[in-house]
CSV table of C-alpha atoms in Angstrom, one decimal:
chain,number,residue,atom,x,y,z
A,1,UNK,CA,7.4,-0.9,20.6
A,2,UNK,CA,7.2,3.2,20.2
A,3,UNK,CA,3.7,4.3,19.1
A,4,UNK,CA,3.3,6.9,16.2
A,5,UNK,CA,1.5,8.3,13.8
A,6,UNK,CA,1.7,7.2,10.4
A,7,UNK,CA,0.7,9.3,7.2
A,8,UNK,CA,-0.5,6.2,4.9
A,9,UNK,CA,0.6,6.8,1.3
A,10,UNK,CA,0.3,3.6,-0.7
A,11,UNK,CA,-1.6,0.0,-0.4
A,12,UNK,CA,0.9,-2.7,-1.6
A,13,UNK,CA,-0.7,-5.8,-1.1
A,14,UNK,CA,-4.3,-6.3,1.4
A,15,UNK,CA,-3.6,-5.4,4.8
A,16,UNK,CA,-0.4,-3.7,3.9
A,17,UNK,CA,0.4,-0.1,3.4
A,18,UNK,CA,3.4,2.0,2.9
A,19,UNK,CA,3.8,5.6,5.0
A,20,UNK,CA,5.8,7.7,6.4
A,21,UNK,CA,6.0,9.4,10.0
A,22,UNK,CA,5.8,13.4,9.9
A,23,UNK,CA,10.1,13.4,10.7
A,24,UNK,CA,10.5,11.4,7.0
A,25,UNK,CA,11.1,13.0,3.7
A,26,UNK,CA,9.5,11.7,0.9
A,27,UNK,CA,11.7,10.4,-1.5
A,28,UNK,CA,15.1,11.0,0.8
A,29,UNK,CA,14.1,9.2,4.3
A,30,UNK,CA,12.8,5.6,4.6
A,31,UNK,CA,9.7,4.5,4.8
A,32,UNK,CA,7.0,2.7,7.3
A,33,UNK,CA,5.6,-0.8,6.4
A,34,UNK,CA,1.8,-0.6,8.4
A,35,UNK,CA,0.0,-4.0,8.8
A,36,UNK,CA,-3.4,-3.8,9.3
A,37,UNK,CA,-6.3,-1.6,8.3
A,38,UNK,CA,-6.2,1.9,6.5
A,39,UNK,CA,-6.8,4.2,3.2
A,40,UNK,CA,-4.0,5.9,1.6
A,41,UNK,CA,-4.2,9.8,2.7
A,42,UNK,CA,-5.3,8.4,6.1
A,43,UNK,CA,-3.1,8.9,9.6
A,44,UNK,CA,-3.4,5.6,11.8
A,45,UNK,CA,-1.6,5.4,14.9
A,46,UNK,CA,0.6,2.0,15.0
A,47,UNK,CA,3.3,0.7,16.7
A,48,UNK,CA,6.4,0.0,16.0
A,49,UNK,CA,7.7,-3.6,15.5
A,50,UNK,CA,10.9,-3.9,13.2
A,51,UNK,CA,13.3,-1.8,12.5
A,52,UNK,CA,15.9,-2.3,9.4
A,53,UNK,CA,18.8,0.1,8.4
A,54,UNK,CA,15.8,2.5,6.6
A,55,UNK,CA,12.5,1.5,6.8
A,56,UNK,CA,10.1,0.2,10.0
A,57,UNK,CA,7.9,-2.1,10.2
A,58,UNK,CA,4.9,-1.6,12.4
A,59,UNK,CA,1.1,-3.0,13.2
A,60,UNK,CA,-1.9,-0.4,12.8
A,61,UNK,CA,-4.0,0.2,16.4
A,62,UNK,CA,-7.4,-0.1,16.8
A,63,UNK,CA,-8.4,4.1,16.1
A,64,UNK,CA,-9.6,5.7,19.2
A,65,UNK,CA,-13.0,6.7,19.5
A,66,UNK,CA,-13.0,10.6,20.9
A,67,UNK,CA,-16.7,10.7,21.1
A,68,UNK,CA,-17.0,7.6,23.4
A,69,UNK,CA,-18.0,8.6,27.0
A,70,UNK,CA,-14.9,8.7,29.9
A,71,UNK,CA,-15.6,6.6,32.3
């Protein structure tokens, strides 16, 4: 349920990417499965909702608007 951020690196299939989190080396570290929306070379915040022996799973959030007006 942890949020990160997630450094997108590959589309596999529409609506799924493959990244990484900025404590994974690439090519030694597993990798994060992202559903949802994103371009490679983009960081999405997502959270996490699987968890295997390697690699996570997580679901892409809704990107955050830093221009939008506080309330």
């Amino acid at each position: 349920g942890r949020v990160v951020e997630v450094l997108l690196e590959e589309a596999v299939a529409p609506g799924e990417l493959i990244g990484r989190l900025a404590t994974q080396a690439p090519e030694i570290d597993g990798t994060v499965l992202v559903r949802g929306e994103g371009t490679p070379g983009e960081v999405v915040r997502a959270r996490i909702v699987d968890a295997d022996v390697y690699d996570l799973r997580a679901e892409a959030l809704p990107a955050v608007d830093s221009t939008a007006p506080t309330p």
